[in-house]
PDB file of C-alpha atoms in Angstrom:
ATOM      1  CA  UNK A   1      13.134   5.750 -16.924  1.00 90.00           C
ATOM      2  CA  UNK A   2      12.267   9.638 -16.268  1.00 95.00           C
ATOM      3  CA  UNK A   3      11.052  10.313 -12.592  1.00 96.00           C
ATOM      4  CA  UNK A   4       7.781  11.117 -14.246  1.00 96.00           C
ATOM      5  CA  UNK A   5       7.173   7.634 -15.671  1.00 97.00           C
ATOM      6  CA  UNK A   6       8.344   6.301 -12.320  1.00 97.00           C
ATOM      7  CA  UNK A   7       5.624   8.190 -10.494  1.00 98.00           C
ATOM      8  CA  UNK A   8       3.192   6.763 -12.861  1.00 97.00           C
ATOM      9  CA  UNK A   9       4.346   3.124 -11.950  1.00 98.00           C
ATOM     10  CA  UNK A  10       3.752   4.127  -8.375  1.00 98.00           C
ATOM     11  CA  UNK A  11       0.728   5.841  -9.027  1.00 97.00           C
ATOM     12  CA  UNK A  12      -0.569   2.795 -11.241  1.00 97.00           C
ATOM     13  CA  UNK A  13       0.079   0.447  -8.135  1.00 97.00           C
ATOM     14  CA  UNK A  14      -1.958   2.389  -5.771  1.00 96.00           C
ATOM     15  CA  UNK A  15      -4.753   3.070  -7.931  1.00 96.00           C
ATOM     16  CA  UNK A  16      -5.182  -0.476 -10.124  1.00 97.00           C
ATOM     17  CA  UNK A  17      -3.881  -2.900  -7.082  1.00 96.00           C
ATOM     18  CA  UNK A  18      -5.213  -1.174  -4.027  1.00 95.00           C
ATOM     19  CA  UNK A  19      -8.288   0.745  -5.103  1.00 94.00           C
ATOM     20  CA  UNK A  20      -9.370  -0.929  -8.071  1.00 95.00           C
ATOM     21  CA  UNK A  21      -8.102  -4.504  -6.564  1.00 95.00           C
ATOM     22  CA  UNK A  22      -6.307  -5.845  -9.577  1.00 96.00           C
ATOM     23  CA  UNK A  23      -4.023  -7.881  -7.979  1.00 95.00           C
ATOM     24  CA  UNK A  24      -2.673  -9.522 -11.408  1.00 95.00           C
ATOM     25  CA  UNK A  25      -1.118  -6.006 -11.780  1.00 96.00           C
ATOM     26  CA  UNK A  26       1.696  -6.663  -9.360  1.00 94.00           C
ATOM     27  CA  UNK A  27       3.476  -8.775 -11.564  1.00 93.00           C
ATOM     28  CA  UNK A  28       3.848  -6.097 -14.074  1.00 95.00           C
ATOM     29  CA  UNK A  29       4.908  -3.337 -11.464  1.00 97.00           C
ATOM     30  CA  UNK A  30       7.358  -5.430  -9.290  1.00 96.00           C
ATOM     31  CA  UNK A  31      10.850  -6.364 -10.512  1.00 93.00           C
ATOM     32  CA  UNK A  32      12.355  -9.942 -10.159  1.00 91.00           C
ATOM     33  CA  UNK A  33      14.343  -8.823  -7.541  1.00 91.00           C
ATOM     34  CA  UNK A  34      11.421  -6.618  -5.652  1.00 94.00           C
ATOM     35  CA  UNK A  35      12.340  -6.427  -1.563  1.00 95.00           C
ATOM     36  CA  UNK A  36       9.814  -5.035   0.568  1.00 94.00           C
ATOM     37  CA  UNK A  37      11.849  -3.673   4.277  1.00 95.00           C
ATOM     38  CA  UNK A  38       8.109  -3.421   5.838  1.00 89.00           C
ATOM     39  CA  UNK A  39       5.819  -5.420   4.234  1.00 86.00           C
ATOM     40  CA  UNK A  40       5.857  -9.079   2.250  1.00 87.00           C
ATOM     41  CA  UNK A  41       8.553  -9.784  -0.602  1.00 85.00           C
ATOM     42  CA  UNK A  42       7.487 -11.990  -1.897  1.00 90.00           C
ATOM     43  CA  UNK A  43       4.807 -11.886  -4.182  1.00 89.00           C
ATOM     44  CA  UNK A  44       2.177 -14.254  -2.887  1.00 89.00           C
ATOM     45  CA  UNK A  45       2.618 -13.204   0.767  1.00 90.00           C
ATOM     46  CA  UNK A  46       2.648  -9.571  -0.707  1.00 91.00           C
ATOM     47  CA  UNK A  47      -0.957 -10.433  -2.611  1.00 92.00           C
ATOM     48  CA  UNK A  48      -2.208 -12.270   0.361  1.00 91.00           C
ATOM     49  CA  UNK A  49      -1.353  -9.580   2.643  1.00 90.00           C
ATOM     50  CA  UNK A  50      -3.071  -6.633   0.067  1.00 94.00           C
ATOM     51  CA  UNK A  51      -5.975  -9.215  -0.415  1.00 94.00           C
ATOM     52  CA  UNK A  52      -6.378  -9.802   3.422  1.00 92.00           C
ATOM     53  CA  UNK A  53      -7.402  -5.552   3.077  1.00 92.00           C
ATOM     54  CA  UNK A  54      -9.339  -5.957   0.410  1.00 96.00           C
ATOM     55  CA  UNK A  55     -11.550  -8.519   2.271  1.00 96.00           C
ATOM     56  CA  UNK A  56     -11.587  -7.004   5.250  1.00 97.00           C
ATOM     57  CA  UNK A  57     -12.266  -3.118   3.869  1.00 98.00           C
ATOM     58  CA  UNK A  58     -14.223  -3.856  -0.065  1.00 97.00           C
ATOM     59  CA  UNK A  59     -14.592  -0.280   0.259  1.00 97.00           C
ATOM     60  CA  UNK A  60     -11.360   0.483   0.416  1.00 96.00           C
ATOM     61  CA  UNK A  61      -9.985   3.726  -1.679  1.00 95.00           C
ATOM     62  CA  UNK A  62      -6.238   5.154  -1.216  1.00 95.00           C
ATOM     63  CA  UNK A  63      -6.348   8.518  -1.852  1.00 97.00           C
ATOM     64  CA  UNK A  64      -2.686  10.085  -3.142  1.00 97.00           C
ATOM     65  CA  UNK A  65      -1.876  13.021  -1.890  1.00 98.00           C
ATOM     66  CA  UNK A  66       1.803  13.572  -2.399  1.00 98.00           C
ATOM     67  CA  UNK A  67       4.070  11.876  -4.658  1.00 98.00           C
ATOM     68  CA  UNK A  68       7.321  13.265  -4.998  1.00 98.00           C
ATOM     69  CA  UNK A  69      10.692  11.578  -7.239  1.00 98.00           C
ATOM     70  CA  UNK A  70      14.106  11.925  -7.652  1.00 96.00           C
ATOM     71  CA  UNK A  71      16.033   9.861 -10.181  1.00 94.00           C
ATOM     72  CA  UNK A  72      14.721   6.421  -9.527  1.00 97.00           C
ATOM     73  CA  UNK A  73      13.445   7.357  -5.808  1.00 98.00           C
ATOM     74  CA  UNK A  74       9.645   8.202  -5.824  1.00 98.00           C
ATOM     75  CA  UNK A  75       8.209   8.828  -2.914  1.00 98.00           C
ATOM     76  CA  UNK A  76       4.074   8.511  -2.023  1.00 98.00           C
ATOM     77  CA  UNK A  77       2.188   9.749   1.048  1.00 98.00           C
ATOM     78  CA  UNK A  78      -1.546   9.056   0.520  1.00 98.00           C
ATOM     79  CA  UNK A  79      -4.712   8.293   2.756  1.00 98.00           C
ATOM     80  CA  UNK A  80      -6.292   4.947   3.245  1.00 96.00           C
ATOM     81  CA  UNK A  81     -10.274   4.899   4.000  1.00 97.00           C
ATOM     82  CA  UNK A  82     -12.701   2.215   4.052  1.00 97.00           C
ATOM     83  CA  UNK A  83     -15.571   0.986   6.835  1.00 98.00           C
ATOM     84  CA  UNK A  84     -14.126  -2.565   8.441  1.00 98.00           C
ATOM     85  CA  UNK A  85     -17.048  -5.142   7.428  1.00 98.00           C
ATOM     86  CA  UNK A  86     -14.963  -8.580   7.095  1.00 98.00           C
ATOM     87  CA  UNK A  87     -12.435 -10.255   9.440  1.00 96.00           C
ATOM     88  CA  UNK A  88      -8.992  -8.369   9.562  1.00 92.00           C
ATOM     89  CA  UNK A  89      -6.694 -11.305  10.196  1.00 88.00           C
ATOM     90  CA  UNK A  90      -7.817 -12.058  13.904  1.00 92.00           C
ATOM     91  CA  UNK A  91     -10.041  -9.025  14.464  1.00 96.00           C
ATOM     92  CA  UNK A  92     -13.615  -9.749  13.186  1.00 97.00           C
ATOM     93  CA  UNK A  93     -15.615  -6.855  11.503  1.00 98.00           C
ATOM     94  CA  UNK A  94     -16.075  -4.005  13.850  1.00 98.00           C
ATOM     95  CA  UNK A  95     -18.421  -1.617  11.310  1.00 98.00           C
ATOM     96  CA  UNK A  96     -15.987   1.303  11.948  1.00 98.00           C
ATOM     97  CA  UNK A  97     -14.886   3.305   9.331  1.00 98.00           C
ATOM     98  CA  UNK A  98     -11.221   4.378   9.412  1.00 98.00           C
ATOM     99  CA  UNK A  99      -8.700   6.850   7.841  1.00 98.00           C
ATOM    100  CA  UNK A 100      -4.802   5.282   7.647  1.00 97.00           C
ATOM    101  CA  UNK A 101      -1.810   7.435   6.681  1.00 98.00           C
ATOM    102  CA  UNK A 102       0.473   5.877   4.368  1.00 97.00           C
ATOM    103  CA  UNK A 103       3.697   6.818   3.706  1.00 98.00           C
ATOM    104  CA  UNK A 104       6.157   4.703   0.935  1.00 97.00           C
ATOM    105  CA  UNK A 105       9.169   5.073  -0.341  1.00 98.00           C
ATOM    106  CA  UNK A 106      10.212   3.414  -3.731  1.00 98.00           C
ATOM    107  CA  UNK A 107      13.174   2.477  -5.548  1.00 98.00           C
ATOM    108  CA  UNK A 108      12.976   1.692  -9.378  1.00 98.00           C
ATOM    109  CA  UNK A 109      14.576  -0.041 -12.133  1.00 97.00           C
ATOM    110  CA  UNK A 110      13.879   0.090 -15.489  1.00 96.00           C
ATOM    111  CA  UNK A 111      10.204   0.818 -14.887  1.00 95.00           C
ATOM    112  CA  UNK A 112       9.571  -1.889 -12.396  1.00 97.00           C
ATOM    113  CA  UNK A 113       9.456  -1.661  -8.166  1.00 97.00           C
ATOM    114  CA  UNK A 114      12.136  -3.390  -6.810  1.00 97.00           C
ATOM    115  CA  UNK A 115      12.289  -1.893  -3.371  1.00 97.00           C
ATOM    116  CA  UNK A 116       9.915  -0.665  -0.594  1.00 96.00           C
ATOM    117  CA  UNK A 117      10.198   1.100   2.611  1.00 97.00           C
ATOM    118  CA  UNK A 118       7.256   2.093   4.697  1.00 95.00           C
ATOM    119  CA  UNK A 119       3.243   1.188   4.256  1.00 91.00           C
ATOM    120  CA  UNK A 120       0.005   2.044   6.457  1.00 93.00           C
ATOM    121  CA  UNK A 121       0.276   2.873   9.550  1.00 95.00           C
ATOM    122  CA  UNK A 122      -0.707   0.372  11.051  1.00 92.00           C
ATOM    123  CA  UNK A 123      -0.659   1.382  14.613  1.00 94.00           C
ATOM    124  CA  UNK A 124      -3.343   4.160  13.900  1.00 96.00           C
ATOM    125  CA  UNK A 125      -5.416   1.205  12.034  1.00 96.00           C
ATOM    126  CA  UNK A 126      -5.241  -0.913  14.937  1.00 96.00           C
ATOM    127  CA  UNK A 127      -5.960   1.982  17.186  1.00 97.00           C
ATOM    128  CA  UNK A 128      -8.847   3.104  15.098  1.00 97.00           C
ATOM    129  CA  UNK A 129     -10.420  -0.461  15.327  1.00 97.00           C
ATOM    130  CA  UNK A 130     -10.221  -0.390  19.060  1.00 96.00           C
ATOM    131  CA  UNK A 131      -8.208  -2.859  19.366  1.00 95.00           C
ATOM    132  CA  UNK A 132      -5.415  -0.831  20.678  1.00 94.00           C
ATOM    133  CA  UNK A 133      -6.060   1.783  23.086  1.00 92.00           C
ATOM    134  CA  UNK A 134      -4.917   5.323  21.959  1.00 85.00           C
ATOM    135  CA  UNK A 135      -2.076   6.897  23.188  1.00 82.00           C
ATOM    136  CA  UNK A 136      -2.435   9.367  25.722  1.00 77.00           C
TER     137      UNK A 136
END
């Protein structure tokens, strides 16, 4: 596959799985052999932990802003936003709306994801929630 049509598998999985909230379209973007380093391999832990967003941010839009690739490497840094109205694994809805940098780094083969580095970052999610104090 080009680096072009492996951007657009990348670009598919933020904007039909986490904005749109399709999660049926994992199967066709992850290969067999799909590791995540950050996040959940395997795929039901991987929907569960995309769906636990979903529920807790339904207004939840990623926003690309960069997506760079180099032979089967594609990179993605993007923006997260949504307003926190249902429960967050143990944090119950706080109201607040928050902003999450996201940075990911794939590796592809034959048109499928079949490894991950990176995701939200999750410190500046927790922070923004309150339930982490900011630094400094």
């Amino acid at each position: 596959m080009s680096p072009e049509e492996n951007k657009a598998t990348v670009r598919r999985f933020y904007e039909e799985v986490i904005t749109q909230k399709h999660l049926a379209v994992l199967e066709e973007l992850l290969g067999n052999s799909y590791v995540s380093h950050d996040l959940p391999s395997e795929l039901p832990a991987l929907k569960g932990f995309i769906s636990s967003f979903h529920a807790a941010f339904p207004d939840g839009k990623m926003t690309i802003e960069q997506v760079i690739a180099e032979g089967d490497t594609v990179s993605m840094r993007g923006t997260f936003r949504g307003t926190h109205t249902g429960q967050f694994h143990n944090i119950p809805p706080t109201g607040k709306a928050v902003t999450v940098p996201a940075l990911d780094m794939y590796h592809l083969r034959g048109g499928k994801m079949v490894e991950h580095w990176g995701g939200p970052n999750q410190l500046s999610l927790l922070q923004q929630l309150g339930v982490i104090p900011p630094m400094g």
